[in-house]
Amino acid sequence: EVQLQASGGGLVQAGGSLRLSCAASGFTFDDYTIGWFRQAPGKEREGVSCIGPSDGTSYYADSANGRFTISSDNAKNTVYLQMNSLKPEDTAIYFCAARWGPTLLPYLEGYDYWGQGTQVTVSS
């Protein structure tokens, strides 16, 4: 059974940092692209970043570029999202998801498996 477990959310002040973790199980980690998405209240879900654990290829949405860093620990089947310089507009539920195949265009579409979210709240 495919499982994706997101954790690491919390309450942080603007300018602070958080590191989210996505622990994957039930599939061959290297064969998939892992993505991070978020959904703020009243807004549509948006893609944040993704990575291909097999080769480290990564992609960032404009909202994340320069502030967030995605990485993977293949020995632990875990993908991380380091979020720095957080802003109140980063407040959302963050989800991780997986899709089969390498990290290619369209980077943040077509994900098949989703984990539960972790809440990130950034206070001003």
Short mmCIF file of C-alpha atoms in Angstrom, two decimals:
data_model
loop_
_atom_site.label_atom_id
_atom_site.label_comp_id
_atom_site.label_asym_id
_atom_site.label_seq_id
_atom_site.Cartn_x
_atom_site.Cartn_y
_atom_site.Cartn_z
CA GLU A 1 0.00 0.00 0.00
CA VAL A 2 1.35 3.39 -1.02
CA GLN A 3 1.67 5.74 1.92
CA LEU A 4 2.93 9.29 2.14
CA GLN A 5 3.21 10.79 5.59
CA ALA A 6 3.79 14.53 5.80
CA SER A 7 4.97 16.12 9.02
CA GLY A 8 6.83 19.11 10.37
CA GLY A 9 4.23 21.82 10.11
CA GLY A 10 3.60 24.31 12.86
CA LEU A 11 3.23 27.92 13.85
CA VAL A 12 6.11 30.25 13.06
CA GLN A 13 6.61 33.98 12.87
CA ALA A 14 7.18 35.74 9.58
CA GLY A 15 10.80 35.40 8.56
CA GLY A 16 11.15 32.09 10.34
CA SER A 17 11.84 28.62 9.02
CA LEU A 18 10.28 25.18 9.03
CA ARG A 19 11.33 21.86 7.58
CA LEU A 20 8.62 19.56 6.31
CA SER A 21 9.18 15.84 5.89
CA CYS A 22 7.41 13.39 3.63
CA ALA A 23 8.01 9.75 4.51
CA ALA A 24 7.14 7.38 1.67
CA SER A 25 6.44 3.67 1.74
CA GLY A 26 4.80 0.98 -0.37
CA PHE A 27 6.52 1.81 -3.66
CA THR A 28 9.96 1.99 -5.21
CA PHE A 29 11.09 5.43 -4.13
CA ASP A 30 13.57 5.97 -6.96
CA ASP A 31 10.92 5.33 -9.63
CA TYR A 32 8.77 8.25 -8.62
CA THR A 33 8.75 12.03 -8.52
CA ILE A 34 7.73 13.45 -5.16
CA GLY A 35 6.03 16.81 -5.00
CA TRP A 36 4.93 19.28 -2.38
CA PHE A 37 1.65 21.13 -2.73
CA ARG A 38 -0.27 23.52 -0.54
CA GLN A 39 -3.80 24.74 -0.11
CA ALA A 40 -4.70 27.90 1.71
CA PRO A 41 -8.21 28.54 3.03
CA GLY A 42 -10.52 29.52 0.21
CA LYS A 43 -7.89 28.96 -2.45
CA GLU A 44 -7.12 26.23 -4.92
CA ARG A 45 -4.34 23.79 -4.30
CA GLU A 46 -1.05 24.87 -5.83
CA GLY A 47 2.19 23.11 -6.55
CA VAL A 48 5.25 24.22 -4.63
CA SER A 49 8.17 22.00 -5.58
CA CYS A 50 9.11 18.51 -6.68
CA ILE A 51 12.12 16.24 -6.85
CA GLY A 52 13.16 13.04 -8.50
CA PRO A 53 14.99 11.03 -5.86
CA SER A 54 16.79 8.95 -8.44
CA ASP A 55 18.79 11.85 -9.85
CA GLY A 56 17.98 14.82 -7.65
CA THR A 57 16.32 16.81 -10.41
CA SER A 58 14.14 19.43 -8.77
CA TYR A 59 11.73 22.16 -9.69
CA TYR A 60 10.31 25.12 -7.80
CA ALA A 61 7.22 27.17 -8.39
CA ASP A 62 7.78 30.92 -8.42
CA SER A 63 6.31 31.20 -4.93
CA ALA A 64 9.02 28.93 -3.56
CA ASN A 65 12.02 29.81 -5.67
CA GLY A 66 14.85 31.25 -3.61
CA ARG A 67 13.22 30.55 -0.24
CA PHE A 68 12.44 26.84 -0.23
CA THR A 69 14.78 23.91 -0.80
CA ILE A 70 13.65 20.41 -1.60
CA SER A 71 15.86 17.40 -0.93
CA SER A 72 15.61 13.67 -0.52
CA ASP A 73 17.17 11.06 1.71
CA ASN A 74 16.92 7.91 -0.35
CA ALA A 75 18.07 5.69 2.49
CA LYS A 76 15.06 6.85 4.50
CA ASN A 77 12.62 7.17 1.57
CA THR A 78 11.97 10.69 2.75
CA VAL A 79 11.70 14.02 0.97
CA TYR A 80 12.21 17.27 2.81
CA LEU A 81 11.07 20.80 2.14
CA GLN A 82 13.16 23.39 3.93
CA MET A 83 11.21 26.62 4.06
CA ASN A 84 13.03 29.81 4.96
CA SER A 85 11.97 33.45 5.08
CA LEU A 86 8.40 32.40 5.59
CA LYS A 87 5.63 34.87 4.89
CA PRO A 88 2.04 35.00 6.14
CA GLU A 89 0.92 34.12 2.62
CA ASP A 90 2.72 30.79 2.98
CA THR A 91 0.06 29.79 5.49
CA ALA A 92 -1.62 26.66 4.16
CA ILE A 93 -1.99 22.94 4.54
CA TYR A 94 1.01 21.35 2.85
CA PHE A 95 0.67 17.97 1.15
CA CYS A 96 3.18 15.65 -0.41
CA ALA A 97 2.32 13.52 -3.39
CA ALA A 98 3.95 11.02 -5.74
CA ARG A 99 3.74 10.26 -9.43
CA TRP A 100 5.49 7.54 -11.36
CA GLY A 101 8.37 8.55 -13.56
CA PRO A 102 11.22 11.06 -13.76
CA THR A 103 10.95 14.74 -12.93
CA LEU A 104 9.80 16.24 -16.21
CA LEU A 105 7.31 18.79 -17.48
CA PRO A 106 4.64 19.30 -16.37
CA TYR A 107 6.38 19.18 -13.06
CA LEU A 108 3.45 19.66 -10.74
CA GLU A 109 0.66 17.78 -12.51
CA GLY A 110 -0.50 14.22 -12.71
CA TYR A 111 0.24 13.05 -9.20
CA ASP A 112 -1.38 9.75 -8.29
CA TYR A 113 -0.78 9.30 -4.61
CA TRP A 114 -1.38 11.83 -1.89
CA GLY A 115 -0.60 11.97 1.78
CA GLN A 116 -2.47 13.78 4.47
CA GLY A 117 -1.50 17.39 4.98
CA THR A 118 0.45 19.21 7.61
CA GLN A 119 -0.61 22.68 8.69
CA VAL A 120 1.81 25.58 8.33
CA THR A 121 0.79 28.85 9.90
CA VAL A 122 2.94 31.96 9.55
CA SER A 123 2.05 34.86 11.81
CA SER A 124 2.80 38.44 10.92
#
